[in-house]
Coordinates of C-alpha atoms and ligand atoms in Angstrom, one line a residue:
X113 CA 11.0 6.5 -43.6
X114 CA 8.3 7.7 -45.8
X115 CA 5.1 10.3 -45.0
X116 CA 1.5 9.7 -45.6
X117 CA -1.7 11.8 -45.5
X118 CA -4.8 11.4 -43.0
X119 CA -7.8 13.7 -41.7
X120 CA -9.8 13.9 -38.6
X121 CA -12.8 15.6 -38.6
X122 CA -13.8 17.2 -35.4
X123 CA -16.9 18.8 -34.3
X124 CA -18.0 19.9 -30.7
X125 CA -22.2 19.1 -31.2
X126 CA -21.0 15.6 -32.1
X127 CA -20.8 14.1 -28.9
X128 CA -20.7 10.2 -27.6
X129 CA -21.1 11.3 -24.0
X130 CA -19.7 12.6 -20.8
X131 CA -16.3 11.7 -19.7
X132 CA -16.7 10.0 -16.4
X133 CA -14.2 11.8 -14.2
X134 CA -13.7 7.7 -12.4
X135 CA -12.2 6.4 -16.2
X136 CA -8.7 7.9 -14.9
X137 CA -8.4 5.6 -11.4
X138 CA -5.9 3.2 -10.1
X139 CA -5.7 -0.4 -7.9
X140 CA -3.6 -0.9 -5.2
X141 CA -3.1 -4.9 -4.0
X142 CA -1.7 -6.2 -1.0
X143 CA 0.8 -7.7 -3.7
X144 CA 4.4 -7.6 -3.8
X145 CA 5.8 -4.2 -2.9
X146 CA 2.6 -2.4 -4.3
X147 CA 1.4 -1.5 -0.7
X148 CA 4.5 -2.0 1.8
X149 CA 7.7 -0.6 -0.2
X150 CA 5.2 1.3 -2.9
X151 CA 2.7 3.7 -0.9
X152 CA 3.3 3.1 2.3
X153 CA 7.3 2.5 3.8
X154 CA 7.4 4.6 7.4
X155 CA 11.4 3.9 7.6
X156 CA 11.2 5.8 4.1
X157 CA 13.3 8.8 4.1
X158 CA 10.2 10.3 2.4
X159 CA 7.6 9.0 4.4
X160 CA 5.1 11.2 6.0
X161 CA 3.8 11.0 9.6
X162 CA 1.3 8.5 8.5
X163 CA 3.9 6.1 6.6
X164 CA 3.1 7.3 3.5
X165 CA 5.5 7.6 1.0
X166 CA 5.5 11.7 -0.1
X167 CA 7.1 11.2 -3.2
X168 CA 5.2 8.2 -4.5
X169 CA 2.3 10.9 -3.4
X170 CA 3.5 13.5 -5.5
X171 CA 3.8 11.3 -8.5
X172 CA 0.1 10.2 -8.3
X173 CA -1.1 13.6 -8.2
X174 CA 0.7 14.4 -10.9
X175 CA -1.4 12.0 -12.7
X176 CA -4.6 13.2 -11.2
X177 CA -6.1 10.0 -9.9
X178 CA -9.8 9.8 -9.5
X179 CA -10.6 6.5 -7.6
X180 CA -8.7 3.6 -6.2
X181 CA -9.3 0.2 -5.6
X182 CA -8.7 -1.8 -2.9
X183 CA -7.4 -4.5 -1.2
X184 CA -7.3 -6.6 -4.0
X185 CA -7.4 -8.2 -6.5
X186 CA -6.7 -12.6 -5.9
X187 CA -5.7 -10.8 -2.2
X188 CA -9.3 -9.9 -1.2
X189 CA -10.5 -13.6 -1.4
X190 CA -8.9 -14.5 1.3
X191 CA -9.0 -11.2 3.5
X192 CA -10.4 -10.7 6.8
X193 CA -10.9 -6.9 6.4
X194 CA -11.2 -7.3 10.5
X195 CA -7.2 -8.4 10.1
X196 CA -6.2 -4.6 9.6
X197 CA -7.9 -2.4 11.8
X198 CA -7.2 -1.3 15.2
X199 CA -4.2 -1.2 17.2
X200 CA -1.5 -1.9 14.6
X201 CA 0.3 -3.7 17.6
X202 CA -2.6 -6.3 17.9
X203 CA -3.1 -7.1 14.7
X204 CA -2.4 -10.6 12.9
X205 CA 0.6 -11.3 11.2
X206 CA -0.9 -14.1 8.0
X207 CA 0.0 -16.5 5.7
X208 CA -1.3 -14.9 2.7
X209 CA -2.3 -17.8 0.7
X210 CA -3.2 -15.5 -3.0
X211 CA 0.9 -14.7 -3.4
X212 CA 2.3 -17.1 -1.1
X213 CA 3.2 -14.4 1.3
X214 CA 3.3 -12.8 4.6
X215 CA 1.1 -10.0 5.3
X216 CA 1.3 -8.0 8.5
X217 CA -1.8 -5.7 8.1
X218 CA 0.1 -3.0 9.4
X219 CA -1.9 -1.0 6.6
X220 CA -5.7 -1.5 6.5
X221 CA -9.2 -0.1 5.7
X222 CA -8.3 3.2 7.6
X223 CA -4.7 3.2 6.2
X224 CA -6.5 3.1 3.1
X225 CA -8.6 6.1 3.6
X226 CA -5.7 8.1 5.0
X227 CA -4.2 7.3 1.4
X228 CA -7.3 8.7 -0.5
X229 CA -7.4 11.5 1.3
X230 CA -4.0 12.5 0.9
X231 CA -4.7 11.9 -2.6
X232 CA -7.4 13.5 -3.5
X233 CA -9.1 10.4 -4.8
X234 CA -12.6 8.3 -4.0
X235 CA -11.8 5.0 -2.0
X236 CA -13.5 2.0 -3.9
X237 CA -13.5 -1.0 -1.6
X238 CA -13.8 -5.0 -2.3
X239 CA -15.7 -7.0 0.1
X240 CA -14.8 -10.9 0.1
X241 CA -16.3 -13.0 -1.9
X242 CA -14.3 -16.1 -1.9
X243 CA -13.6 -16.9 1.8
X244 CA -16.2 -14.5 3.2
X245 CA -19.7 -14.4 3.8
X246 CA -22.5 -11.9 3.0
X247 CA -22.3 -11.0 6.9
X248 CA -19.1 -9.9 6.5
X249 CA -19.7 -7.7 3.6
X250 CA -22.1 -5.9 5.5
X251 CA -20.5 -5.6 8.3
X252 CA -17.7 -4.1 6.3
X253 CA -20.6 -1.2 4.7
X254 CA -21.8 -0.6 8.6
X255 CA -17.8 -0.2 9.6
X256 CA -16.8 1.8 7.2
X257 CA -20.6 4.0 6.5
X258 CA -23.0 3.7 9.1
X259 CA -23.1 6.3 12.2
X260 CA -22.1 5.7 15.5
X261 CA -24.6 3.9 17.6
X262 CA -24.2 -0.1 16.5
X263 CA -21.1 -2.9 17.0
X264 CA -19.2 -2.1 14.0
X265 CA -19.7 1.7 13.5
X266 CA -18.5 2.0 17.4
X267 CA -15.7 0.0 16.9
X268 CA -14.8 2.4 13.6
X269 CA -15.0 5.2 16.5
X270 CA -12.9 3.3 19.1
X271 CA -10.1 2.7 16.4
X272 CA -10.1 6.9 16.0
X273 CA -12.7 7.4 13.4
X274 CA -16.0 8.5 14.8
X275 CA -16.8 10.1 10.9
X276 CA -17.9 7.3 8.6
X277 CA -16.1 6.8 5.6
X278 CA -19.0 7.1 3.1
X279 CA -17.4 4.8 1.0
X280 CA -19.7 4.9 -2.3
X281 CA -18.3 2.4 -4.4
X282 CA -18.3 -1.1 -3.3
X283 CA -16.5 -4.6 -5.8
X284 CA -18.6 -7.6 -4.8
X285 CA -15.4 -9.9 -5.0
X286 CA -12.6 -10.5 -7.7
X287 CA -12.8 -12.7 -10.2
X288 CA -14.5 -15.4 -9.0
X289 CA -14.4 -16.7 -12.7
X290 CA -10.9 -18.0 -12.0
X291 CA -10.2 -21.5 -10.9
X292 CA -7.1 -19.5 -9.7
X293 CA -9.3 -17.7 -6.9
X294 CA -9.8 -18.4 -3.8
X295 CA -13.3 -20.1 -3.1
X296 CA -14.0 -20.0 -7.0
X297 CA -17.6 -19.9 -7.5
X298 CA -19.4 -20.6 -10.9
X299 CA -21.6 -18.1 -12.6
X300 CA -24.7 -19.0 -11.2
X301 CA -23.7 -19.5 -7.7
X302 CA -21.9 -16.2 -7.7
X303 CA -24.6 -14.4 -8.9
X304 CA -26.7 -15.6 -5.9
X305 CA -23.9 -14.7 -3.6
X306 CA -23.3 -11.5 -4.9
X307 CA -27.2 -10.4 -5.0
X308 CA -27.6 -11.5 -1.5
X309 CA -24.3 -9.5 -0.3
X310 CA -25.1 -6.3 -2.8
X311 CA -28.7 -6.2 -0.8
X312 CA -27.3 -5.9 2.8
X313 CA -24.6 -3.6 1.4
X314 CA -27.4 -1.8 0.0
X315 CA -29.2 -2.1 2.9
X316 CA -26.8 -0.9 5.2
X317 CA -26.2 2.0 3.0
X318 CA -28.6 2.9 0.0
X319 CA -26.5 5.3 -1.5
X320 CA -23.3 2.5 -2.4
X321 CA -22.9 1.6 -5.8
X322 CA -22.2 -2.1 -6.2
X323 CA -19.9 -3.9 -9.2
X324 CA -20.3 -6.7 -9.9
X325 CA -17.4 -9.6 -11.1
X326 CA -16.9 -10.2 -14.5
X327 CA -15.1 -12.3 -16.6
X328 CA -11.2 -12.3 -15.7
X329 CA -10.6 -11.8 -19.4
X330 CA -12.1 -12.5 -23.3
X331 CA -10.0 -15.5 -23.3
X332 CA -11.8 -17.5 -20.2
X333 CA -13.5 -20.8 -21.5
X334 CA -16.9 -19.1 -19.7
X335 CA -16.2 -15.6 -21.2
X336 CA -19.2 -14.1 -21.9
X337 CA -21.6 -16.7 -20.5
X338 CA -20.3 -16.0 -17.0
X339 CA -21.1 -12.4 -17.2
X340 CA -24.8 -13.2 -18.8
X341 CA -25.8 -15.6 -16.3
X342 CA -24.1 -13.3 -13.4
X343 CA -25.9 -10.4 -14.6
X344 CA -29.3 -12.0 -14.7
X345 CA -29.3 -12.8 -11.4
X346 CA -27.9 -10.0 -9.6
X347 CA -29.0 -7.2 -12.0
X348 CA -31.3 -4.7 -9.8
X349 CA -28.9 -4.8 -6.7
X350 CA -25.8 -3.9 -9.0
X351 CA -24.5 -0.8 -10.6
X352 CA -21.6 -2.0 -12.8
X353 CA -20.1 -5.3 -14.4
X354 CA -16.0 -5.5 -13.5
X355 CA -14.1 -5.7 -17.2
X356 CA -10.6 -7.2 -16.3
X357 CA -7.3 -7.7 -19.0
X358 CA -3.6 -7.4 -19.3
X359 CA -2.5 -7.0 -22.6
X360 CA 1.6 -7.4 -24.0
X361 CA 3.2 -8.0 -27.2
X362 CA 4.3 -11.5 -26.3
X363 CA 4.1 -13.0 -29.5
X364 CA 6.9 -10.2 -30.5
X365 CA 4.3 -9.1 -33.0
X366 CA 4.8 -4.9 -33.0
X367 CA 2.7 -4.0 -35.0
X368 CA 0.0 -6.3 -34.1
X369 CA 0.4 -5.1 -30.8
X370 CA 0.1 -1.4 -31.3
X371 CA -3.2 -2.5 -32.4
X372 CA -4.4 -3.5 -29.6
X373 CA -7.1 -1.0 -29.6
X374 CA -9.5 -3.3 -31.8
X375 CA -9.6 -5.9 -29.6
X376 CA -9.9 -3.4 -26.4
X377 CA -13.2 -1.9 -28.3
X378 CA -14.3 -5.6 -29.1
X379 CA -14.3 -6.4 -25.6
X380 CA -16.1 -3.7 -24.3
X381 CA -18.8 -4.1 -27.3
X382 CA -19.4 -7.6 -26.7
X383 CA -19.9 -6.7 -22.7
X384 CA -22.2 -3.7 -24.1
X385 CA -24.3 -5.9 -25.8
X386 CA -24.6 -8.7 -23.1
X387 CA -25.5 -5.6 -20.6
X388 CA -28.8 -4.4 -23.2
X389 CA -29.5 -7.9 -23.9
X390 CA -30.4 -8.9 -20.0
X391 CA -31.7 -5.4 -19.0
X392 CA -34.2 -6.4 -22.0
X393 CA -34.3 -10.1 -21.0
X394 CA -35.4 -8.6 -17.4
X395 CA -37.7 -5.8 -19.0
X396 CA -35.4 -3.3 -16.2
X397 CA -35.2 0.0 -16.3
X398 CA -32.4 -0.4 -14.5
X399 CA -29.0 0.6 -15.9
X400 CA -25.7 -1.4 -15.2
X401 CA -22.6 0.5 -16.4
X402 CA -18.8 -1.1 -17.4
X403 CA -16.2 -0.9 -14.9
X404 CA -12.7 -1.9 -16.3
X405 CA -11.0 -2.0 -13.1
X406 CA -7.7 -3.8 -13.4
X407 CA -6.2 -3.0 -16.9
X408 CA -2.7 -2.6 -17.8
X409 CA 0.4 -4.1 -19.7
X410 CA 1.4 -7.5 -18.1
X411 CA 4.9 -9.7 -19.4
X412 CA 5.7 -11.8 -16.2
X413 CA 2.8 -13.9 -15.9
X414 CA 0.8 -15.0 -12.4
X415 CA 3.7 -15.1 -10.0
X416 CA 2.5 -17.1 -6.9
X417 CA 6.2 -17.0 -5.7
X418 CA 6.2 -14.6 -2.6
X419 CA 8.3 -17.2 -0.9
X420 CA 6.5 -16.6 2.3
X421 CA 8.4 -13.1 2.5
X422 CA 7.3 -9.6 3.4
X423 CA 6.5 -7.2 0.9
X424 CA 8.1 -9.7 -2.0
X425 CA 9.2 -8.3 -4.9
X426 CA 5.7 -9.3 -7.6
X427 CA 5.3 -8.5 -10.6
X428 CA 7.8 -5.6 -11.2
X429 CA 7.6 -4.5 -14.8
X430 CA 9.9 -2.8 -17.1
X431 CA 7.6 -0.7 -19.8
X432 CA 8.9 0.4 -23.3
X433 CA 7.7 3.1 -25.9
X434 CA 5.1 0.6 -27.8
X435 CA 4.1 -0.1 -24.4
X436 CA 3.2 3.2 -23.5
X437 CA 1.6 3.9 -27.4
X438 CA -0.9 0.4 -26.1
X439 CA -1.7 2.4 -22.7
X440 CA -2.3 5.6 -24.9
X441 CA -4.5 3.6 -27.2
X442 CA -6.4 2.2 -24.0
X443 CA -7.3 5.5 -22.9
X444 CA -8.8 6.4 -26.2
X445 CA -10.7 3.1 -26.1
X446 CA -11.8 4.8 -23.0
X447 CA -13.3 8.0 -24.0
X448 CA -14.4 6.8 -27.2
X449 CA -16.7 4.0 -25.2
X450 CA -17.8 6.7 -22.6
X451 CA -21.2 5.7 -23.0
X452 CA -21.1 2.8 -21.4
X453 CA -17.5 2.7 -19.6
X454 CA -17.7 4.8 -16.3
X455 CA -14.8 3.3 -13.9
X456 CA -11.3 2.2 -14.8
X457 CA -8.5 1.7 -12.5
X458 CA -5.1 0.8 -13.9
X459 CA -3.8 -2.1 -11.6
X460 CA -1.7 -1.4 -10.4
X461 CA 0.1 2.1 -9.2
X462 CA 2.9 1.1 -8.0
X463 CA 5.9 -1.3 -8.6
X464 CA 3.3 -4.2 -8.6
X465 CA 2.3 -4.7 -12.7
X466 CA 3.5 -0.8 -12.6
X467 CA 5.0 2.3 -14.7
X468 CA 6.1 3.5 -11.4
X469 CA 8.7 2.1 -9.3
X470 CA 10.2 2.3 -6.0
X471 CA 13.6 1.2 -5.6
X472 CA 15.1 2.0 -1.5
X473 CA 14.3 5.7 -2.1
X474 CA 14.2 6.4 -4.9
X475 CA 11.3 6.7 -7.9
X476 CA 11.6 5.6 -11.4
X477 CA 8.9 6.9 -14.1
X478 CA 8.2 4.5 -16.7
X479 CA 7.2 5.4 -20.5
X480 CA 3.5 4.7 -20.0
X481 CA 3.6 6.4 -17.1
X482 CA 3.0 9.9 -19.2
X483 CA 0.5 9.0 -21.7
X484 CA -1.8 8.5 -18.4
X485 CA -0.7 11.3 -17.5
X486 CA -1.7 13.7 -20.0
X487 CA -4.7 12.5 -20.6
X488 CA -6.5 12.1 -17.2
X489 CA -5.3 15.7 -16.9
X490 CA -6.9 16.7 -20.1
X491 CA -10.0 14.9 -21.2
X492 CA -13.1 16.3 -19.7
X493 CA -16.8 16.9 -20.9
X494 CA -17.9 15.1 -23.8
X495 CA -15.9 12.7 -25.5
X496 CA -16.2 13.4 -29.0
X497 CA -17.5 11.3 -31.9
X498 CA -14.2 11.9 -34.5
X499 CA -14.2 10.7 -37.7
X500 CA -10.9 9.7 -39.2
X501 CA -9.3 9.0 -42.4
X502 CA -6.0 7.4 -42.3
X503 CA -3.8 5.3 -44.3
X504 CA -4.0 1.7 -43.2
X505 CA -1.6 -0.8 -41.7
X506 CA -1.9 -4.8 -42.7
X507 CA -1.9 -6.4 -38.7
X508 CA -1.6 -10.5 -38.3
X509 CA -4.3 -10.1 -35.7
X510 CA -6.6 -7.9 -36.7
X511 CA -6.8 -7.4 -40.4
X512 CA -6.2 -3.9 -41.9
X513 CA -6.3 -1.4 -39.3
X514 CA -5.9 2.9 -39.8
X515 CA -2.4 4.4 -38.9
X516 CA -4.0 6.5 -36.3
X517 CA -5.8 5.7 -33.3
X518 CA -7.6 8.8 -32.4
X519 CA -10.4 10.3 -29.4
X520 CA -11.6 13.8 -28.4
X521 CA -13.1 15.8 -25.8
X522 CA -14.4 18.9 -25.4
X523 CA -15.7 21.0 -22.7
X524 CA -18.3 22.7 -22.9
X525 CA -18.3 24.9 -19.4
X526 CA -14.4 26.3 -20.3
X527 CA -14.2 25.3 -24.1
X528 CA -11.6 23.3 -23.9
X529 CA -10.9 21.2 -26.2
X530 CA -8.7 18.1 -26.6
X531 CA -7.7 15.9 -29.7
X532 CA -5.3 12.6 -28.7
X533 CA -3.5 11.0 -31.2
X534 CA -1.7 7.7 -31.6
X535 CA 0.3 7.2 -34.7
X536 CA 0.9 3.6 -34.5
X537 CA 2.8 3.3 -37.4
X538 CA 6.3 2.1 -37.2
X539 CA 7.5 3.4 -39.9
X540 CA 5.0 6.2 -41.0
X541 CA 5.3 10.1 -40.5
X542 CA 1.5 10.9 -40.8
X543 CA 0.5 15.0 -42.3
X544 CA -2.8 15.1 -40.5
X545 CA -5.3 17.6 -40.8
X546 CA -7.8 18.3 -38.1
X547 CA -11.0 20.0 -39.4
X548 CA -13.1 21.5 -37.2
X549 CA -16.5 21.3 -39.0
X550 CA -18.3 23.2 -36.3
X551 CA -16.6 26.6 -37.7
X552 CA -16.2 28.0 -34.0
X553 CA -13.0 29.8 -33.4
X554 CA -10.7 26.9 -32.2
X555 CA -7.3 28.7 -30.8
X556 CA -4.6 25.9 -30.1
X557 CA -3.1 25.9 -26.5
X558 CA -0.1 23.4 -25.2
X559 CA 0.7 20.5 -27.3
X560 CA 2.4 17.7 -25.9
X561 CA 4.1 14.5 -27.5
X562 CA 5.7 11.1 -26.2
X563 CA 8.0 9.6 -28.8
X564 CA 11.0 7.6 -29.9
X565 CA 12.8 6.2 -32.1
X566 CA 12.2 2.5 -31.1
X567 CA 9.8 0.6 -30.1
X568 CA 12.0 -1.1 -27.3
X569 CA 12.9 2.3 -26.1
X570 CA 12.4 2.3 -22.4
X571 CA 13.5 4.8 -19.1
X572 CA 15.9 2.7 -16.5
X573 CA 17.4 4.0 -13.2
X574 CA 20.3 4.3 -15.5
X575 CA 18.7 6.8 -17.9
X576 CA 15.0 7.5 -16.3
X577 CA 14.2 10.2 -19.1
X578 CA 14.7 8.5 -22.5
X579 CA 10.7 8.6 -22.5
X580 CA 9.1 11.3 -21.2
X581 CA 5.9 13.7 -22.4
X582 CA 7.4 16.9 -24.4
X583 CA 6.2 19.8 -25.2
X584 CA 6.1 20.6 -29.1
X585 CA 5.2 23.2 -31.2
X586 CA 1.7 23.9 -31.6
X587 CA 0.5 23.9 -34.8
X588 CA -1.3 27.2 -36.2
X589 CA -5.1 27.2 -36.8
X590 CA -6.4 29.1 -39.4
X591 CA -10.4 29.0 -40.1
X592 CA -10.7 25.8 -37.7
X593 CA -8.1 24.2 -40.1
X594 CA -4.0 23.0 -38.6
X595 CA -2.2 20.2 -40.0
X596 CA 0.3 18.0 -37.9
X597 CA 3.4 16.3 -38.7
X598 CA 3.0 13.1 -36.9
X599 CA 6.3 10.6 -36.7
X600 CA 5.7 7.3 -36.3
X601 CA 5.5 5.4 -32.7
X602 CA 3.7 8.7 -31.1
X603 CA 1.3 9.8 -28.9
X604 CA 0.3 13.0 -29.5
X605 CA -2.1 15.4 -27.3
X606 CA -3.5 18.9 -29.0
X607 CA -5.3 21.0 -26.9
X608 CA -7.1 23.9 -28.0
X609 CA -9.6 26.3 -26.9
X610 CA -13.1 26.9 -28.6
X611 CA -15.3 29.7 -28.4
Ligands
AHR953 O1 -3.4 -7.3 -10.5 C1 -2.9 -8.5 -10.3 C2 -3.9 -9.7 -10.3 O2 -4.4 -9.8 -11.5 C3 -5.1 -9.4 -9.4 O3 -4.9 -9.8 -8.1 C4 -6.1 -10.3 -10.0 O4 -7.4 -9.8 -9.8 C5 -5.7 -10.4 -11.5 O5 -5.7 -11.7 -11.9

């Protein structure tokens, strides 16, 4: 193992834009054990009066989610959001046709707010696109929003709810890119749908904020036509443009992989670009925003094999350390893209697709589980523009690409200020300097490091702490000046206060 030099120059007045507090959300599906087994169990030994399950709880807060999403996901394209509410006795037991399953809506819409609540976290709901009309969408905004007086807010108030919801964020259907969905729709007759379904939603409610489906992925055949002929349509009755994408090293290519970044930024620059080029094309002064609301790290492929069982077990995942250096490198793509990226919810939170699993009860954390963690509890304010000089590494997929993957925030109200750092070198210990070139007085607080000596390194039921985020030794600042010692394969989180 050899070391190299790098620098990253760091100054507070150099700012990209405000870190929207929605970039650290999550999804939860009616898929697999995400919702039955994952958040909600009520023959849990750790389930709450409501069914919830308090140490799933407890690990969520710990990672300080924003928003959620919900129901789905391929689920919601085939939902009856009418299914699962009211008397949990009356409702339907289905034949959920998205994962070949069977869904007993004993959680639902209400469930679901019970769940943010108890979380701390804005509720984000999908109306059905696929199987369901643009009546249903609304009535789903009067439900959950409107006050008492009319059918469907009186029948939130019979089932125990006389408060509305104020649900402010609303997706206008899931992919409906995919030939995979139900009731696919192309790009022009979605658009027409989903303008026609965003104005009674915003009709019913002026204050929601609408997103609007994207393309599933860069590598759909209609990626990015789909989003530019959507857009153009619906553009004044929508808020934000759905970003979806499941990365993995399944070409066992490491170092490609712990790349990834580059293609992350690519995707959001290309969706940028279509965004200014039809708000120009519509001469609106109307602003639609990026929403990348299922992301995450994805090996077992589309699994429509629930068997027809309850709660089957989806999609379970097992994470490693480059795993969790991707995730790390996501979030930087994140706040270095604040500009135009407000909402991000990794899908999913639990067991489904998930660095947190249930297994009867007990929890397992997973290695990505604690780069989301540290940053969603670090970055706020500004994200910071950060220049950065860095050996480089030779990737298949991407060309030559620096050593270190790096963002920063700072905030201006308490001074704090945060610098995140991927070393995604293999091999590489990296002597960085950070430089703060504004010359304010930077003292260093915490620092915290996720690390190991493999890339396969992973946390099983057997050994659930191989991975974890450790506190290190901060490194001493003299004149705005410290210099880190970074091994390879790290992730590495400096926080420091300014005055
Ligand atoms: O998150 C799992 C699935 O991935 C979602 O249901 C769908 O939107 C995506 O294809």
């Amino acid at each position: 193992m050899s070391s190299q030099k790098a620098e990253v120059l760091l100054d507070k007045n150099r700012t990209i834009a405000p870190i929207s507090p929605l970039l650290f959300g999550g999804f939860v599906e009616h898929m697999g054990r995400c919702v039955y087994e994952g958040i909600y169990e009520p023959k849990s030994a750790h389930a709450d009066a409501d069914g919830l399950r308090r140490d799933v709880l407890a690990a969520l807060r710990e990672q300080q989610y924003t928003v959620i999403r919900y129901p789905g996901g391929n689920f919601l394209s085939g939902y009856n959001w009418l299914d699962g509410v009211g008397p949990k006795d009356k409702r339907p037991v289905r034949r959920e046709l998205a994962w070949q399953s069977i869904e007993t809506n004993q959680f639902g819409t209400n469930e679901f707010m019970g769940f943010c609540k108890a979380l701390g976290a804005a509720p984000m709901l999908g109306v059905n696109m696929g199987t369901g009309t643009i009546q249903g969408a609304s009535d789903l905004v009067e439900y959950c929003n409107a006050p008492t007086g009319t059918y469907y807010a009186d029948l939130r108030a019979s089932h125990g709810f006389r408060e509305p919801h104020n649900i402010r964020y609303w997706c206008v259907g899931n992919e409906m890119d995919g030939p995979w969905q139900i009731g696919h729709l192309d790009a022009a007759e979605y658009g027409a749908k989903a303008l026609e379904a965003a104005k009674m939603m915003k009709w019913q409610d002026p204050s929601i904020e609408t997103i609007l489906c994207g393309s599933s992925n860069d590598r759909m055949p209609t990626y990015p036509e789909w989003d530019r002929v959507a857009l153009e349509v619906a553009w004044e009755h929508v808020d934000y443009l759905s970003m979806h994408y499941y990365a993995g090293n399944r070409e066992n290519d490491s170092t490609s992989y712990l790349a990834s970044a580059v293609g992350f930024e690519h995707f959001v620059d290309t969706l940028d670009g279509t965004l200014r080029y039809v708000k120009a094309k519509r001469r609106s002064k109307h602003d639609v925003y990026l929403s990348w609301d299922e992301w995450q790290v994805w090996y077992k492929g589309d699994p429509m094999q629930g068997g027809w069982t309850e709660a089957p077990h989806l999609a379970e995942e097992m994470y490693n350390l480059e795993d969790a250096l991707v995730v790390a490198q996501w979030l930087n793509v994140f706040l270095r893209k604040s500009q135009v990226l407000k909402i991000a919810c990794v899908a999913q939170i639990v067991n489904v697709i998930s660095w947190l699993n249930t297994r009867g009860d007990g929890l397992l954390k997973q290695t990505s589980f604690y780069p989301f963690k540290l940053v969603s509890q670090y970055a706020r304010g500004d994200a910071l523009d950060v220049l950065v000089s860095a050996p480089l590494v030779e990737t298949k997929l991407y060309g030559a690409v620096p050593m270190l993957d790096v963002s920063a925030s700072h905030d201006a109200a308490t001074g704090a200020g945060e610098v995140f750092i991927v070393n995604r070198s293999e091999h590489e210990t990296i002597v960085t300097d950070l430089v703060w070139q504004d010359r304010g007085t930077v003292r260093a607080g915490d620092t915290w490091q996720v690390t190991g000596a493999s890339v396969h390194d992973a946390n099983t039921w057997d050994k659930p702490e191989q991975i974890v985020a450790r506190k290190i030794e901060s490194p001493s600042m003299l004149d705005g000046r410290a210099t880190l010692k970074l091994p390879p394969l790290s992730f590495t989180v400096v926080t420091t206060t300014t005055a």
